[in-house]
Structure formats: structure tokens, C-alpha cells
Short mmCIF file of C-alpha atoms in Angstrom, two decimals:
data_model
loop_
_atom_site.label_atom_id
_atom_site.label_comp_id
_atom_site.label_asym_id
_atom_site.label_seq_id
_atom_site.Cartn_x
_atom_site.Cartn_y
_atom_site.Cartn_z
CA UNK A 1 -19.87 42.79 -14.85
CA UNK A 2 -16.63 45.50 -15.05
CA UNK A 3 -17.02 48.89 -15.39
CA UNK A 4 -14.70 51.24 -15.29
CA UNK A 5 -11.88 53.51 -13.72
CA UNK A 6 -13.70 56.96 -12.95
CA UNK A 7 -16.95 54.74 -12.18
CA UNK A 8 -15.17 53.32 -9.96
CA UNK A 9 -16.15 53.41 -5.73
CA UNK A 10 -13.94 56.13 -4.17
CA UNK A 11 -12.82 54.55 -1.36
CA UNK A 12 -12.09 51.10 -3.34
CA UNK A 13 -9.73 53.64 -4.88
CA UNK A 14 -6.79 56.03 -4.30
CA UNK A 15 -5.22 59.24 -6.40
CA UNK A 16 -1.57 59.89 -5.92
CA UNK A 17 0.61 61.75 -7.81
CA UNK A 18 3.85 61.01 -9.73
CA UNK A 19 7.18 62.17 -10.38
CA UNK A 20 6.08 63.24 -13.12
CA UNK A 21 2.86 64.96 -12.09
CA UNK A 22 0.59 62.58 -13.67
CA UNK A 23 -2.11 61.00 -11.65
CA UNK A 24 -2.06 57.31 -10.49
CA UNK A 25 -4.40 55.90 -9.68
CA UNK A 26 -5.02 52.78 -6.80
CA UNK A 27 -6.16 49.25 -5.43
CA UNK A 28 -6.36 49.14 -2.40
CA UNK A 29 -5.54 45.88 -1.25
CA UNK A 30 -7.42 43.73 2.03
CA UNK A 31 -6.75 45.09 6.00
CA UNK A 32 -4.16 42.27 7.56
CA UNK A 33 -7.16 42.52 10.18
CA UNK A 34 -9.67 42.40 7.88
CA UNK A 35 -7.58 38.53 6.02
CA UNK A 36 -6.56 37.40 10.55
CA UNK A 37 -11.03 37.65 10.67
CA UNK A 38 -11.30 35.50 7.51
CA UNK A 39 -8.75 33.10 9.00
CA UNK A 40 -10.01 32.21 12.13
CA UNK A 41 -13.28 31.59 11.09
CA UNK A 42 -12.18 29.58 8.26
CA UNK A 43 -10.61 27.77 11.29
CA UNK A 44 -13.27 27.86 13.13
CA UNK A 45 -15.56 25.91 9.85
CA UNK A 46 -12.73 23.44 10.76
CA UNK A 47 -12.77 23.31 14.15
CA UNK A 48 -16.41 22.26 13.87
CA UNK A 49 -17.14 20.33 10.60
CA UNK A 50 -12.97 18.19 11.31
CA UNK A 51 -14.09 15.80 13.57
CA UNK A 52 -17.29 14.59 13.04
CA UNK A 53 -16.18 14.04 9.26
CA UNK A 54 -13.00 11.77 10.90
CA UNK A 55 -16.74 9.91 13.33
CA UNK A 56 -17.87 9.38 9.47
CA UNK A 57 -15.53 7.98 8.16
CA UNK A 58 -14.61 5.49 11.19
CA UNK A 59 -18.59 4.65 11.46
CA UNK A 60 -18.22 3.58 7.55
CA UNK A 61 -14.95 2.06 7.71
CA UNK A 62 -16.84 -0.58 10.55
CA UNK A 63 -19.76 -1.07 8.78
CA UNK A 64 -17.31 -1.93 5.59
CA UNK A 65 -15.56 -4.50 8.43
CA UNK A 66 -19.11 -5.75 9.45
CA UNK A 67 -20.15 -6.34 5.97
CA UNK A 68 -17.00 -7.62 4.75
CA UNK A 69 -17.34 -10.48 7.00
CA UNK A 70 -21.30 -11.50 6.37
CA UNK A 71 -19.98 -12.13 3.03
CA UNK A 72 -17.96 -14.36 3.95
CA UNK A 73 -19.74 -16.05 5.93
CA UNK A 74 -22.16 -16.84 3.52
CA UNK A 75 -18.94 -18.35 1.41
CA UNK A 76 -18.60 -20.64 4.02
CA UNK A 77 -21.66 -21.42 4.29
CA UNK A 78 -21.68 -22.10 0.70
CA UNK A 79 -18.55 -23.87 1.11
CA UNK A 80 -19.71 -26.05 4.15
CA UNK A 81 -22.89 -26.84 1.57
CA UNK A 82 -20.31 -28.52 -0.90
CA UNK A 83 -17.55 -29.79 1.38
CA UNK A 84 -19.65 -30.70 4.33
CA UNK A 85 -17.28 -29.41 6.61
CA UNK A 86 -15.69 -25.51 7.13
CA UNK A 87 -12.10 -25.06 6.14
CA UNK A 88 -9.41 -26.06 8.62
CA UNK A 89 -8.40 -22.39 10.75
CA UNK A 90 -4.60 -23.16 9.08
CA UNK A 91 -6.75 -23.51 5.27
CA UNK A 92 -7.92 -20.43 6.56
CA UNK A 93 -10.49 -17.93 3.82
CA UNK A 94 -8.36 -18.84 0.65
CA UNK A 95 -9.94 -22.04 0.52
CA UNK A 96 -12.86 -19.84 -1.23
CA UNK A 97 -10.50 -19.19 -3.78
CA UNK A 98 -8.80 -22.29 -4.60
CA UNK A 99 -9.71 -25.33 -4.45
CA UNK A 100 -6.40 -27.01 -1.89
CA UNK A 101 -5.18 -29.62 -1.85
CA UNK A 102 -7.69 -33.80 -1.35
CA UNK A 103 -11.01 -31.18 -1.22
CA UNK A 104 -13.02 -33.93 -4.38
CA UNK A 105 -16.31 -32.02 -3.85
CA UNK A 106 -14.55 -28.34 -3.35
CA UNK A 107 -16.34 -26.14 -6.26
CA UNK A 108 -15.73 -22.72 -5.59
CA UNK A 109 -14.30 -19.81 -6.37
CA UNK A 110 -16.94 -19.07 -3.93
CA UNK A 111 -15.24 -15.22 -3.89
CA UNK A 112 -15.04 -13.51 -6.62
CA UNK A 113 -11.43 -11.78 -5.46
CA UNK A 114 -9.36 -12.58 -3.14
CA UNK A 115 -10.14 -11.94 -0.37
CA UNK A 116 -8.82 -8.60 1.22
CA UNK A 117 -8.12 -6.88 3.94
CA UNK A 118 -10.33 -5.70 6.83
CA UNK A 119 -10.63 -1.53 6.66
CA UNK A 120 -7.87 -0.31 8.29
CA UNK A 121 -5.32 -2.51 6.87
CA UNK A 122 -4.62 -5.68 8.84
CA UNK A 123 -6.12 -9.75 7.62
CA UNK A 124 -9.42 -11.49 8.84
CA UNK A 125 -8.39 -13.79 11.78
CA UNK A 126 -10.72 -17.01 10.80
CA UNK A 127 -10.67 -19.60 12.88
CA UNK A 128 -12.40 -23.40 13.48
CA UNK A 129 -14.55 -23.89 16.36
CA UNK A 130 -15.74 -20.29 16.98
CA UNK A 131 -16.17 -19.34 19.96
CA UNK A 132 -20.10 -18.92 19.44
CA UNK A 133 -21.03 -20.89 16.75
CA UNK A 134 -18.74 -23.28 14.18
CA UNK A 135 -16.68 -21.12 12.87
CA UNK A 136 -15.05 -17.36 13.69
CA UNK A 137 -14.55 -14.65 11.60
CA UNK A 138 -13.49 -11.20 13.45
CA UNK A 139 -11.21 -7.98 12.52
CA UNK A 140 -9.92 -6.02 15.18
CA UNK A 141 -10.69 -2.90 14.22
CA UNK A 142 -8.29 -0.08 13.45
CA UNK A 143 -5.88 -0.21 16.49
CA UNK A 144 -5.22 -3.93 15.36
CA UNK A 145 -5.90 -5.11 19.63
CA UNK A 146 -8.68 -7.96 20.90
CA UNK A 147 -11.03 -5.11 22.42
CA UNK A 148 -11.39 -1.66 22.89
CA UNK A 149 -14.68 0.84 21.97
CA UNK A 150 -16.04 2.85 19.00
CA UNK A 151 -12.71 2.59 16.40
CA UNK A 152 -10.93 0.43 18.05
CA UNK A 153 -13.70 -1.83 18.53
CA UNK A 154 -13.84 -5.02 17.83
CA UNK A 155 -16.19 -6.91 14.54
CA UNK A 156 -16.36 -10.30 14.05
CA UNK A 157 -20.26 -13.11 13.39
#
């Protein structure tokens, strides 16, 4: 609701006379101190919320990598059921989309889309045989180096 100038609170309005004798009404603005207080409050909020937001992004990237690796593992198991063996390390994950030469029992594609990069933009690493299982799927995390902790931790199957 807008009030006419005659009903505006006095502390928000000052009256001045022009050189021709007319009265002019001016609205006061914010003081520098008031603006600095608002900027300081916004800075405190950003300092508090920012790190929490960034840590949530890191957790979601790790969860995405785990989900993708599990989906690749299921597709590799289906490939093995059809062909009797896992793809070689040199064949890699590409055989889940494209028929390898000389593979008569291939019944794919085993993935609906091409193999994506991990959430940090790097290729997944596939090895057969693996150190613990018949194959190994690895994403080295944000830093792309083996080992690490937090966002830099390896995600593997």
C-alpha cells in the first residue's frame, strides 16, 4: 500500500527550499554504516553456508561414481554370462556398447549409452583380472591419483 507524501513518516522525509522558494521533499537513503552491516551479515552467511554446500557436492559426486561403477559391474556380469568371460583390459568397457570382433556370443549392447567419464571428468579404469575380484573398476576421485581421502578417495569395485 502506498501512502501519499503527506502521510509519509517524518524520519524518512526531509523538506528543503529551492532557490525559487518552492519546497522540495527528499527521501533519505541508507547510511554507509547500515550498508556495511548488511554486507557483513551476508559475508557471515556465505562463510557458514559455503563450506557445507561444497561438501555436499563432493558427497554427491562420490555417490554418483559408486552408482555408475555398480551399473558397469552388472553389465560386465551380463557380458560374462553371454560370452563366458569378462572383456580383456585392452578391450575395456567399450565392449559393453559395441560388439568386439570375433565375439560370436555377444548379445549386447549391455549399456543404453556410451560409457561416461567419472563425475570428475576422468575415464574409469577397468582391469581384468582384478586384485580382489575377476575384474576391477576404479575412479581415482577428484585428484585422479591412487589413494587419497575425502573427495580424493578412490571409488572401486
